[in-house]
Structures are given as C-alpha cells and as structure tokens.
Amino acid sequence: MKTLRYLLILLPLAFIGNEAVAQQKKVWVSGAARGIMLGDSYSTGAENDTTTARRLEGGHALVDIGVNIQPSDQILIQSMVRVRNDYGGFWGSGVTFDVRQLYIKGIIGGFLKYQLGDINYKLTPYTFQNNTGLINSNPGVISGIPLNQVQYDLFYMDDDTWRQQGAAVDFSLEFSQILDEMKFDLFSTRVQATDFNLQSDRIFSGGAITVKQSKNLNLGVQYANLFDLEGTSNSDTIARNPVLTATAEGTFEAFNTKWTAALETGRSTLEWQGDPNAPVLEDYFYDITLKADWEDKNLSASIGYRDVGPNFRSAGAQSMQINYNRTPQAYERYGNAQELRQIGFLDLYGDGSLYNTQIGLGLMNFDPRYDNATPYGRATPNRKGVSTAINYEDKNERWELEGTADFLSNVVGEGTDALKNYTTGSVFAELRLNKMLGWTKRKLWISNRTGIQNTSRSGSENFEEVDLATFYDNVNLTATIVGDLDLLGEFRMWQTDGFDLQAERDEYSQVINYNQYNIDYTETMLGVGLRYNYSEKTQLSFFWQRFDWDDKLVGGTLPYTIDSWVLFFTMKF
Amino acid sequence: MKKIIALLTVVLTIVSCDRETDTLGPNLSDLFGPFQVLEEFKSLTNNVDFSNGQSVAFECRFSKQVNWEIHIVGQSSGAEKVITGFTNSIDASNGGVWDGTTTNLPMFNSEDCLAYLTVNAVDTMFSDTLSNLISVGSTRVVDGFAVTDFEGGLNPGFNVFVQSGANMRLDTVNNPTGAQGNTFYQMSGEVTFIEDLGNIEMPKTAFTDTGFILSNNGGIVYFNFFARKAAGIANEILVFQFMEDENDDGVFDANSEDLYEYVLVGLPTEWEQFSIKYEDFELRTSGGNGRKEPHKLNKMFLLPVSGQRTPFEAYVDYLIFTENEPLKP
C-alpha cells in the first residue's frame, strides 16, 4: 500500500513535467520513477539452519527528476536529481537526495557538437565498449524486470556505452569527391581522482576518425588510452594502456545476397613507467567477419575469425560489468556456519552493488560458471577461432529462430603447450502463437533459449586435462489475459559441472599460478507474475519466483531456496 | 572483390607480426606433475682448496621445478652454508656452487664438511645426503683489510688497558667455537666505579704497512666484526672509536681532528656479524673537518662497557674492513 501511496505522489509530478513542456519549451522535466516492494523467504533442507534469518522484506520508492534547460538553440543543460526513500525511512534518515547526472551539450558554429559532464560513450569492441556478459545477455520476462532497473541505475545502456565524466567533441566533414564524409569523435574523461598521495589522476582519452568513402565502404581509426596523469600525485609510477585499431567495413551484392565484410585489427601496450618490476605487455589482434543477408527471406548468417593475443590489454573493452570480488547484499552469509554466499543469477538480476561502474587497468577476476570462454567479451585475450551466427524470422513474424556457435582455443598454452578449446553455442526459438491463431489484440508468446559452453584440454599428462561444461536454459511465456494485463512465466536454469585450472594473475595481469577449480552445481528460477501496461513506458508488475541453489560437490556450498514476491512499478517520462 | 583482397592483405600483414609464443604462467608440470629424481645428488669434487679460488659444484636433476636447498655443514666448526634455488636441475649454471662462504656462523675452517639436499615439492618432501664428506684443504681468502682475527694472539702493537675490578679478563681465547678460526677475544669482569672495563687501542703503527690501507671514500668502506655475549649478561655495550689523523702528523688531536664512534647496545648470545658503513659512524668531536676519511684513520679503540656497572662478559672476533659491500663470511 505504501508503494501505491508514493506512486500517487509521484505520478502528478510526472504530469506536471509534461505540462511544463507544453507550456514552455525552454525548460522541461524528464526522468523516471520507480516503486518496489519485495519479500524474500529463505530455507534450506540441507541442515537445520537456526542462524540465518528466514524472511527479509524491504523496498523503496524513487524518482529521478531531470530538469532540462535550453537557454538557446545551441545549448542544452540537464540536471537530474534522484530522491529515494527506502521503506521505513520516510521522514527520517532513509531519504536520500543525489545528483544522478549533470551535463551540458551544445553545438558551435553549426557543426561542432560538444558535451561536458556526464557522457555515454563507446568506440569499438576492442577499444571502448561496455560488454554485457553472457549471464545477462538474455534476460527473461520476469528476471528482466529488476535487471533493467539495475542497468538503468548503473547507466548500462542498450548501445553498450560506458557512463563517463568528462568532455566529448564530435564533428564531420563532407566531401564532394572521392569521400562522402569524414567524422571525428574525440573524448577525454577522468576515471580516477588523485588522493594527493600515491594515486594519480587517471584519464581515459581517445577518439575515432571514420571515413565513409561511399555507401559501401567505411574505414576508421580508433584510439583509446587509459593513463595516469604525471605530476598529480607523489607516485613515480605512471600507468599507460594505449590501444590503436583500424576498422574497415564493406558491403556488396552477389548471388542475390547482400554481403558485409568487416575487419578490426590493432595493437595495445600496457606498461607502468617508473616501476622496475613491471612488464611491458604488447600484443595485437584481428577480427574479421563476413555476414550474408537475404532480406527478402528474413534470413541472415555470419561467420568470423578472430585472434586476440595473450598480452592484448584494452581497459575500455575488457573492463567487466560484474565485479566478482563482491558478495551479495541479501543473505550475504547463510547456514549455521555463516559461510559467504556465492553470487547467483538471482543476485545479478537485482543487486546493483555487484556491478562495476568504472573501467580499470588489467584484467578483472571472472567467474567460470557464467562465461569461461569470453569473460572479457570479444576482446578476451588469448583466444582465437571461429564465430558463427544465423537468424531467421518468419515473414509474418509468427516465429523466430536464432543460433550461435563459437569454436575458440587458446593462442598460447596456459602452463603447457596443449591448448584449451572453448565451445560456446546457443539456440533460440520464439513462437508468437497469437499471430498463428490470428489474435490481433492479445499476445501469446513462448520462447526458449538453450546454451552450452565447454572448456576442454587434453594433453599427454593427466594434470593437463580440464573439462568444464556449462548448460543453461531459459523458457519465457507472455500471455495477455485481458486488455493490458499480461500473464508472465519464466523458467531459468544454469548448470556448471567439471574441472578447470584457473589462472591467478598478479597486479600486472600476468599469470602467476593456476588454481584447481572443481564445481558441480545447478541454480534454477521459476517465476510467474502479472504485468499491467499503462503504456510502453509505464508498467506495474507483481510476480513470485522460487530460486533454488543446489551444489552436489562434496564439501561444496550449502544448498538453499529463496522464495520471493515482488511488486514493481516503473515509469519513464 | 578488390576490397576483399585488400582486407585479406591487411589480415595477412597482421598475422605476420611477431608475438611471444611462450606458454603463460608457471609450467603445469611444476605445479601438478609428479616429482622424481632423474639424476642423483652429487658433488663434482670431494676436495677443495678455497684459498686457490677453487669451488665445489653440485649436480642433481628432477622431473619438475622445485624449491631445493643444499646444506653444507662443517664437521668440526658447525659452520653451515645454505644454497637455495627453484629449478628442475642443479648445476654450476644455476647457483649450485659453493664458494667457501658461510650462511650460518661460524665461518668454515679447514675441515671435513657434510652436504645434503632437501626438496620441498607441492606434495613431496625429499632429502639426500652425499655419501662422501667434502674435505676443505684451506679456507677462502677474504678480500679486505683485517684489523685482527686474534688467531696468532693479540697484535703486539695493540695496547690493552684494564680497569681495576673483579674477575677482569681482556685477552684472547683459544677455542674452536669462535666465529672465525680457533681464537677470539674475551672481555669480562665487573667494575663498580665506572662503566667501561678498559679498552684495546689499535694504532696504525701496529700493522706491517704502518697504516690502515683503506679507500678515501667513506661511502664504500665497511667495518665488520663478529660479537656475542655470555648467557645471563645484561646492559652490555661495545663502543668502537675511530680517530683520524687529518694533518698526517702521526698523532690524533681531539681538539682539531675527527673522532667517530660506533656504539653497539645489546649483544646476542650467539655469534652474529655486524657490518657498518664508515660514513654511518657518528662524529664525537667538533674541531676536525667533519669529513669521513677512512684513509686517514690513525687508530681504533674498542671499549667494553657495562651500562649499569654489572658483571660483563662479551666476545669479539674478526675485525675487518671491506670495500663496496659488507663482509661475506
């Protein structure tokens, strides 16, 4: 009821904002509002747990109010304030006010665009891109509701940009001969502030020059450099990680097919100047893809080959979203032994504290359960091999099929000459039964995505052999009950079993040891719920979900179950 | 088609780039492989004359890289040398050589030595002992200016002053338990009216070359000695004084020349090496030029001091100056 009460307060604010737009175009309000109530119920059948709390309840209401000011046609200023009230804290210390974002953007001379303050930016998958990990790549109809809010809070956008603070400048030149257009994009952001002791200001700068030679050929050069600004601290060590890449993309028609060939290649250096113990890591990569589109048949297929060197380091491309060194906020410790609870996908879909908001040097730790093959995206070092994909959608949009398969291996061996092989694949199918049945006003969609990932290595000695297998499945159901009210259902399962030798890296991201990794676990989530669609931007959802964690490994983690109910209101205006 | 050829050309150009192809990280065999001795532990010689620059090389070969230690123990002195490494073989090229130096005091004498190898693998402990003793014909010649090793008794040019007290003894002790050789120096007794038990004056005239043959750079000259005290002794202090003859008139004048000190408060009950850089000595006079000039050293004093005038018993051995680095015993 509290949520509804808060919504009644917040909703008029949104309408006032829209009215302001209508009355005065120079100043208007935009933003979002959210209200959440949830309850968790924990249980374990593995022991008589008398220590862990059985139930947790909580929630919050928040509104992001962005004031957009346009003093002239060339300047736009936005300041967004977040007001948040955790339940139980109203009229008290639970209410927080934060500046969520602040930027100024404009245009000079009719051609030079600039933005100061908060900027969302990306270049290419090997220079600067916010990669969504495999575990979060395909959210379901229920798990996606809280995940979308986590991503919204962290500024993880659908276009894979990283939220940065700094400045960006864009401009382009058009030509009448030889070239169509030449575009310049430059940025500089600060990712770390000096502590006036041994931590220097760390700057991430770069840009791209892209040339559109014609509608069939694009060429580009990208540069990104994460570096310490000398003189901003007492440290004698200056870290540098420049990455320079070149891209080319060409399209042509042949055999009644539209072909697109794309290439990205480049080099990176990672060094710590002034540190006599630090290595200089240099390496290169190349990634070439050929894609075929049969647009008249709604069919596309692609095949690519890439080779990313073991010492290729690109902070902007390899920084991960999930920080696996953290622990979940809910039920951080559980069981009579109060052991630390491992991150499960239930946590990843709702706990924003597990995520990383800034790019950093080197390679972060990753969890082999959720992606052992490409934890750092396409820029994962020491990988080479073939990637394929195929997509087909019925002309009448009654169903869709998608398949992906990657066959990768190490470029150089990890502690042995024998190379690990990584096979990743998934199949997705969606049936829009309402279209098959001719229902125009009701949705009846059912989809399933099944995926596997295998890591294997065989060698002349037993200790070289590894075999780690992940299997996942996600079934989703969306059915309109009446009007704008949908029934939602989701089943999600993630399973990893086997053995691997995981690299342990030093502060310079060099491998210094291999640790034995044994696992045999399954996590599943079954959820059902209702969603009322006020509009495309405003929804009210209520769902129940059961999350099961099962660990079959001897001496492994304690199995447990968490039942949750969640009331979720989201709105953008 | 031209564009595809251009793309392929770029790719081939990149493929031709150099890249290190060494495997990443430590060798799995070293971490998880079984441990085996492929070639037994042995020394290449059983007789060595260190004074002639000879050394003893050891050899052994394993199935994987391991942490290994070679211990060489003097059978009469108890001196010990420890050589360590992390390799899959031991030989002269990777540190498996004994040059006559000592890790744990005392220093080696001309004596028979026992050598044994220990290996600490992940799940394996292994040790092997050489069947033959290594016979040391002569010990190594230490590079430096030896003030005294007390082996032939106290240098007749040294002057010893002993306070009046009970059980006073400032003299050499002939005993193989010294830190170096078979003789060391004892300073013991109890003086109740003053802290120092006396002193030993070591003038440059006591030496064959009538001088301390030292560099003029105090930054590279080290003064080294071994010292210990008897069990139960407290408040023990050793004071070393260094007097410079700045005007080269053959005498030290406290009013116009530098006197430096090194004060050692507290001693271990086992022999221990002390090495002090000349430039770290503390100036005790104010009339001199204040420059630390080892080559102008005129004489040294050693003063045994009992801080609380309680019974005192301490020993010193092998006073020696070295250059560029502390003494390697």
PDB file of N, CA, C and O in Angstrom, chain A residues 230-274:
ATOM      1  N   GLU A 230      50.796  12.432 -15.094  1.00  0.00           N
ATOM      2  CA  GLU A 230      52.030  12.657 -14.349  1.00  0.00           C
ATOM      3  C   GLU A 230      51.972  13.975 -13.574  1.00  0.00           C
ATOM      4  O   GLU A 230      51.459  14.983 -14.074  1.00  0.00           O
ATOM      5  N   GLY A 231      52.457  13.937 -12.352  1.00  0.00           N
ATOM      6  CA  GLY A 231      52.514  15.154 -11.555  1.00  0.00           C
ATOM      7  C   GLY A 231      51.300  15.395 -10.679  1.00  0.00           C
ATOM      8  O   GLY A 231      51.254  16.373  -9.944  1.00  0.00           O
ATOM      9  N   THR A 232      50.308  14.515 -10.765  1.00  0.00           N
ATOM     10  CA  THR A 232      49.106  14.717  -9.950  1.00  0.00           C
ATOM     11  C   THR A 232      49.169  13.989  -8.612  1.00  0.00           C
ATOM     12  O   THR A 232      48.230  14.049  -7.831  1.00  0.00           O
ATOM     13  N   SER A 233      50.272  13.268  -8.375  1.00  0.00           N
ATOM     14  CA  SER A 233      50.454  12.614  -7.078  1.00  0.00           C
ATOM     15  C   SER A 233      51.951  12.475  -6.815  1.00  0.00           C
ATOM     16  O   SER A 233      52.779  12.881  -7.647  1.00  0.00           O
ATOM     17  N   ASN A 234      52.274  11.879  -5.685  1.00  0.00           N
ATOM     18  CA  ASN A 234      53.688  11.664  -5.363  1.00  0.00           C
ATOM     19  C   ASN A 234      54.235  10.380  -5.968  1.00  0.00           C
ATOM     20  O   ASN A 234      55.393  10.037  -5.759  1.00  0.00           O
ATOM     21  N   SER A 235      53.399   9.652  -6.669  1.00  0.00           N
ATOM     22  CA  SER A 235      53.830   8.371  -7.230  1.00  0.00           C
ATOM     23  C   SER A 235      54.814   8.582  -8.377  1.00  0.00           C
ATOM     24  O   SER A 235      54.646   9.480  -9.202  1.00  0.00           O
ATOM     25  N   ASP A 236      55.832   7.706  -8.414  1.00  0.00           N
ATOM     26  CA  ASP A 236      56.791   7.740  -9.522  1.00  0.00           C
ATOM     27  C   ASP A 236      56.356   6.849 -10.678  1.00  0.00           C
ATOM     28  O   ASP A 236      57.006   6.811 -11.708  1.00  0.00           O
ATOM     29  N   THR A 237      55.271   6.120 -10.466  1.00  0.00           N
ATOM     30  CA  THR A 237      54.828   5.166 -11.477  1.00  0.00           C
ATOM     31  C   THR A 237      53.675   5.750 -12.290  1.00  0.00           C
ATOM     32  O   THR A 237      52.713   6.262 -11.725  1.00  0.00           O
ATOM     33  N   ILE A 238      53.803   5.662 -13.581  1.00  0.00           N
ATOM     34  CA  ILE A 238      52.777   6.154 -14.486  1.00  0.00           C
ATOM     35  C   ILE A 238      52.313   4.986 -15.344  1.00  0.00           C
ATOM     36  O   ILE A 238      53.080   4.420 -16.110  1.00  0.00           O
ATOM     37  N   ALA A 239      51.051   4.630 -15.199  1.00  0.00           N
ATOM     38  CA  ALA A 239      50.495   3.536 -15.989  1.00  0.00           C
ATOM     39  C   ALA A 239      49.968   4.071 -17.311  1.00  0.00           C
ATOM     40  O   ALA A 239      49.406   5.169 -17.363  1.00  0.00           O
ATOM     41  N   ARG A 240      50.153   3.274 -18.351  1.00  0.00           N
ATOM     42  CA  ARG A 240      49.657   3.653 -19.682  1.00  0.00           C
ATOM     43  C   ARG A 240      49.098   2.428 -20.386  1.00  0.00           C
ATOM     44  O   ARG A 240      49.713   1.360 -20.323  1.00  0.00           O
ATOM     45  N   ASN A 241      47.974   2.595 -21.022  1.00  0.00           N
ATOM     46  CA  ASN A 241      47.390   1.483 -21.776  1.00  0.00           C
ATOM     47  C   ASN A 241      46.778   2.008 -23.078  1.00  0.00           C
ATOM     48  O   ASN A 241      45.565   2.115 -23.222  1.00  0.00           O
ATOM     49  N   PRO A 242      47.638   2.377 -24.035  1.00  0.00           N
ATOM     50  CA  PRO A 242      47.092   2.836 -25.321  1.00  0.00           C
ATOM     51  C   PRO A 242      46.696   1.668 -26.226  1.00  0.00           C
ATOM     52  O   PRO A 242      47.359   0.632 -26.236  1.00  0.00           O
ATOM     53  N   VAL A 243      45.616   1.869 -26.947  1.00  0.00           N
ATOM     54  CA  VAL A 243      45.134   0.869 -27.917  1.00  0.00           C
ATOM     55  C   VAL A 243      44.824   1.603 -29.207  1.00  0.00           C
ATOM     56  O   VAL A 243      44.111   2.607 -29.196  1.00  0.00           O
ATOM     57  N   LEU A 244      45.361   1.102 -30.292  1.00  0.00           N
ATOM     58  CA  LEU A 244      45.122   1.710 -31.604  1.00  0.00           C
ATOM     59  C   LEU A 244      44.565   0.636 -32.526  1.00  0.00           C
ATOM     60  O   LEU A 244      45.172  -0.429 -32.669  1.00  0.00           O
ATOM     61  N   THR A 245      43.426   0.908 -33.111  1.00  0.00           N
ATOM     62  CA  THR A 245      42.841  -0.082 -34.020  1.00  0.00           C
ATOM     63  C   THR A 245      42.410   0.579 -35.320  1.00  0.00           C
ATOM     64  O   THR A 245      42.205   1.788 -35.388  1.00  0.00           O
ATOM     65  N   ALA A 246      42.268  -0.267 -36.316  1.00  0.00           N
ATOM     66  CA  ALA A 246      41.750   0.192 -37.607  1.00  0.00           C
ATOM     67  C   ALA A 246      40.559  -0.683 -37.969  1.00  0.00           C
ATOM     68  O   ALA A 246      40.554  -1.891 -37.680  1.00  0.00           O
ATOM     69  N   THR A 247      39.564  -0.075 -38.565  1.00  0.00           N
ATOM     70  CA  THR A 247      38.376  -0.837 -38.959  1.00  0.00           C
ATOM     71  C   THR A 247      38.068  -0.592 -40.426  1.00  0.00           C
ATOM     72  O   THR A 247      38.392   0.465 -40.982  1.00  0.00           O
ATOM     73  N   ALA A 248      37.460  -1.594 -40.990  1.00  0.00           N
ATOM     74  CA  ALA A 248      37.010  -1.461 -42.384  1.00  0.00           C
ATOM     75  C   ALA A 248      35.738  -2.275 -42.524  1.00  0.00           C
ATOM     76  O   ALA A 248      35.628  -3.378 -41.974  1.00  0.00           O
ATOM     77  N   GLU A 249      34.792  -1.718 -43.217  1.00  0.00           N
ATOM     78  CA  GLU A 249      33.549  -2.452 -43.443  1.00  0.00           C
ATOM     79  C   GLU A 249      33.081  -2.171 -44.859  1.00  0.00           C
ATOM     80  O   GLU A 249      32.947  -1.016 -45.266  1.00  0.00           O
ATOM     81  N   GLY A 250      32.876  -3.237 -45.576  1.00  0.00           N
ATOM     82  CA  GLY A 250      32.423  -3.088 -46.951  1.00  0.00           C
ATOM     83  C   GLY A 250      31.193  -3.929 -47.219  1.00  0.00           C
ATOM     84  O   GLY A 250      31.040  -5.009 -46.649  1.00  0.00           O
ATOM     85  N   THR A 251      30.315  -3.421 -48.041  1.00  0.00           N
ATOM     86  CA  THR A 251      29.123  -4.196 -48.410  1.00  0.00           C
ATOM     87  C   THR A 251      29.066  -4.321 -49.925  1.00  0.00           C
ATOM     88  O   THR A 251      29.489  -3.414 -50.658  1.00  0.00           O
ATOM     89  N   PHE A 252      28.576  -5.439 -50.356  1.00  0.00           N
ATOM     90  CA  PHE A 252      28.431  -5.645 -51.797  1.00  0.00           C
ATOM     91  C   PHE A 252      27.358  -6.701 -52.037  1.00  0.00           C
ATOM     92  O   PHE A 252      26.993  -7.453 -51.120  1.00  0.00           O
ATOM     93  N   GLU A 253      26.857  -6.747 -53.251  1.00  0.00           N
ATOM     94  CA  GLU A 253      25.800  -7.697 -53.611  1.00  0.00           C
ATOM     95  C   GLU A 253      26.383  -8.751 -54.549  1.00  0.00           C
ATOM     96  O   GLU A 253      27.121  -8.425 -55.470  1.00  0.00           O
ATOM     97  N   ALA A 254      26.053  -9.983 -54.240  1.00  0.00           N
ATOM     98  CA  ALA A 254      26.479 -11.073 -55.123  1.00  0.00           C
ATOM     99  C   ALA A 254      25.613 -12.282 -54.853  1.00  0.00           C
ATOM    100  O   ALA A 254      25.246 -12.543 -53.704  1.00  0.00           O
ATOM    101  N   PHE A 255      25.296 -12.992 -55.886  1.00  0.00           N
ATOM    102  CA  PHE A 255      24.472 -14.219 -55.752  1.00  0.00           C
ATOM    103  C   PHE A 255      23.157 -13.928 -55.019  1.00  0.00           C
ATOM    104  O   PHE A 255      22.741 -14.676 -54.151  1.00  0.00           O
ATOM    105  N   ASN A 256      22.529 -12.807 -55.363  1.00  0.00           N
ATOM    106  CA  ASN A 256      21.248 -12.407 -54.744  1.00  0.00           C
ATOM    107  C   ASN A 256      21.364 -12.271 -53.234  1.00  0.00           C
ATOM    108  O   ASN A 256      20.413 -12.528 -52.490  1.00  0.00           O
ATOM    109  N   THR A 257      22.531 -11.923 -52.786  1.00  0.00           N
ATOM    110  CA  THR A 257      22.786 -11.824 -51.347  1.00  0.00           C
ATOM    111  C   THR A 257      23.524 -10.523 -51.070  1.00  0.00           C
ATOM    112  O   THR A 257      24.389 -10.111 -51.849  1.00  0.00           O
ATOM    113  N   LYS A 258      23.155  -9.920 -49.937  1.00  0.00           N
ATOM    114  CA  LYS A 258      23.889  -8.739 -49.504  1.00  0.00           C
ATOM    115  C   LYS A 258      24.995  -9.196 -48.557  1.00  0.00           C
ATOM    116  O   LYS A 258      24.714  -9.824 -47.521  1.00  0.00           O
ATOM    117  N   TRP A 259      26.220  -8.913 -48.927  1.00  0.00           N
ATOM    118  CA  TRP A 259      27.359  -9.353 -48.129  1.00  0.00           C
ATOM    119  C   TRP A 259      27.964  -8.151 -47.401  1.00  0.00           C
ATOM    120  O   TRP A 259      28.084  -7.073 -47.953  1.00  0.00           O
ATOM    121  N   THR A 260      28.349  -8.397 -46.183  1.00  0.00           N
ATOM    122  CA  THR A 260      29.048  -7.366 -45.412  1.00  0.00           C
ATOM    123  C   THR A 260      30.318  -7.982 -44.835  1.00  0.00           C
ATOM    124  O   THR A 260      30.262  -8.982 -44.112  1.00  0.00           O
ATOM    125  N   ALA A 261      31.420  -7.409 -45.201  1.00  0.00           N
ATOM    126  CA  ALA A 261      32.706  -7.877 -44.669  1.00  0.00           C
ATOM    127  C   ALA A 261      33.238  -6.806 -43.733  1.00  0.00           C
ATOM    128  O   ALA A 261      33.265  -5.616 -44.089  1.00  0.00           O
ATOM    129  N   ALA A 262      33.602  -7.207 -42.563  1.00  0.00           N
ATOM    130  CA  ALA A 262      34.090  -6.233 -41.577  1.00  0.00           C
ATOM    131  C   ALA A 262      35.394  -6.712 -40.966  1.00  0.00           C
ATOM    132  O   ALA A 262      35.600  -7.912 -40.761  1.00  0.00           O
ATOM    133  N   LEU A 263      36.245  -5.773 -40.695  1.00  0.00           N
ATOM    134  CA  LEU A 263      37.541  -6.096 -40.112  1.00  0.00           C
ATOM    135  C   LEU A 263      37.865  -5.084 -39.035  1.00  0.00           C
ATOM    136  O   LEU A 263      37.625  -3.892 -39.195  1.00  0.00           O
ATOM    137  N   GLU A 264      38.375  -5.568 -37.931  1.00  0.00           N
ATOM    138  CA  GLU A 264      39.010  -4.671 -36.967  1.00  0.00           C
ATOM    139  C   GLU A 264      40.323  -5.308 -36.561  1.00  0.00           C
ATOM    140  O   GLU A 264      40.396  -6.516 -36.280  1.00  0.00           O
ATOM    141  N   THR A 265      41.353  -4.507 -36.516  1.00  0.00           N
ATOM    142  CA  THR A 265      42.661  -5.004 -36.120  1.00  0.00           C
ATOM    143  C   THR A 265      43.414  -3.899 -35.399  1.00  0.00           C
ATOM    144  O   THR A 265      43.154  -2.714 -35.631  1.00  0.00           O
ATOM    145  N   GLY A 266      44.298  -4.292 -34.528  1.00  0.00           N
ATOM    146  CA  GLY A 266      45.043  -3.261 -33.809  1.00  0.00           C
ATOM    147  C   GLY A 266      46.024  -3.823 -32.816  1.00  0.00           C
ATOM    148  O   GLY A 266      46.209  -5.045 -32.711  1.00  0.00           O
ATOM    149  N   ARG A 267      46.639  -2.916 -32.096  1.00  0.00           N
ATOM    150  CA  ARG A 267      47.667  -3.280 -31.125  1.00  0.00           C
ATOM    151  C   ARG A 267      47.402  -2.564 -29.807  1.00  0.00           C
ATOM    152  O   ARG A 267      46.766  -1.514 -29.757  1.00  0.00           O
ATOM    153  N   SER A 268      47.944  -3.137 -28.757  1.00  0.00           N
ATOM    154  CA  SER A 268      47.831  -2.497 -27.445  1.00  0.00           C
ATOM    155  C   SER A 268      49.167  -2.574 -26.727  1.00  0.00           C
ATOM    156  O   SER A 268      49.997  -3.440 -27.009  1.00  0.00           O
ATOM    157  N   THR A 269      49.349  -1.657 -25.803  1.00  0.00           N
ATOM    158  CA  THR A 269      50.514  -1.667 -24.912  1.00  0.00           C
ATOM    159  C   THR A 269      50.010  -1.391 -23.506  1.00  0.00           C
ATOM    160  O   THR A 269      49.143  -0.528 -23.317  1.00  0.00           O
ATOM    161  N   LEU A 270      50.518  -2.130 -22.566  1.00  0.00           N
ATOM    162  CA  LEU A 270      50.224  -1.845 -21.167  1.00  0.00           C
ATOM    163  C   LEU A 270      51.548  -1.787 -20.426  1.00  0.00           C
ATOM    164  O   LEU A 270      52.313  -2.749 -20.425  1.00  0.00           O
ATOM    165  N   GLU A 271      51.817  -0.650 -19.820  1.00  0.00           N
ATOM    166  CA  GLU A 271      53.095  -0.501 -19.128  1.00  0.00           C
ATOM    167  C   GLU A 271      52.930   0.380 -17.904  1.00  0.00           C
ATOM    168  O   GLU A 271      51.966   1.145 -17.795  1.00  0.00           O
ATOM    169  N   TRP A 272      53.864   0.229 -16.982  1.00  0.00           N
ATOM    170  CA  TRP A 272      53.909   1.049 -15.782  1.00  0.00           C
ATOM    171  C   TRP A 272      55.272   1.730 -15.776  1.00  0.00           C
ATOM    172  O   TRP A 272      56.258   1.151 -15.277  1.00  0.00           O
ATOM    173  N   GLN A 273      55.347   2.909 -16.340  1.00  0.00           N
ATOM    174  CA  GLN A 273      56.629   3.611 -16.427  1.00  0.00           C
ATOM    175  C   GLN A 273      57.077   4.010 -15.024  1.00  0.00           C
ATOM    176  O   GLN A 273      56.301   4.543 -14.236  1.00  0.00           O
ATOM    177  N   GLY A 274      58.340   3.742 -14.726  1.00  0.00           N
ATOM    178  CA  GLY A 274      58.874   4.077 -13.411  1.00  0.00           C
ATOM    179  C   GLY A 274      58.818   2.937 -12.428  1.00  0.00           C
ATOM    180  O   GLY A 274      59.352   3.052 -11.323  1.00  0.00           O
TER     181      GLY A 274
END
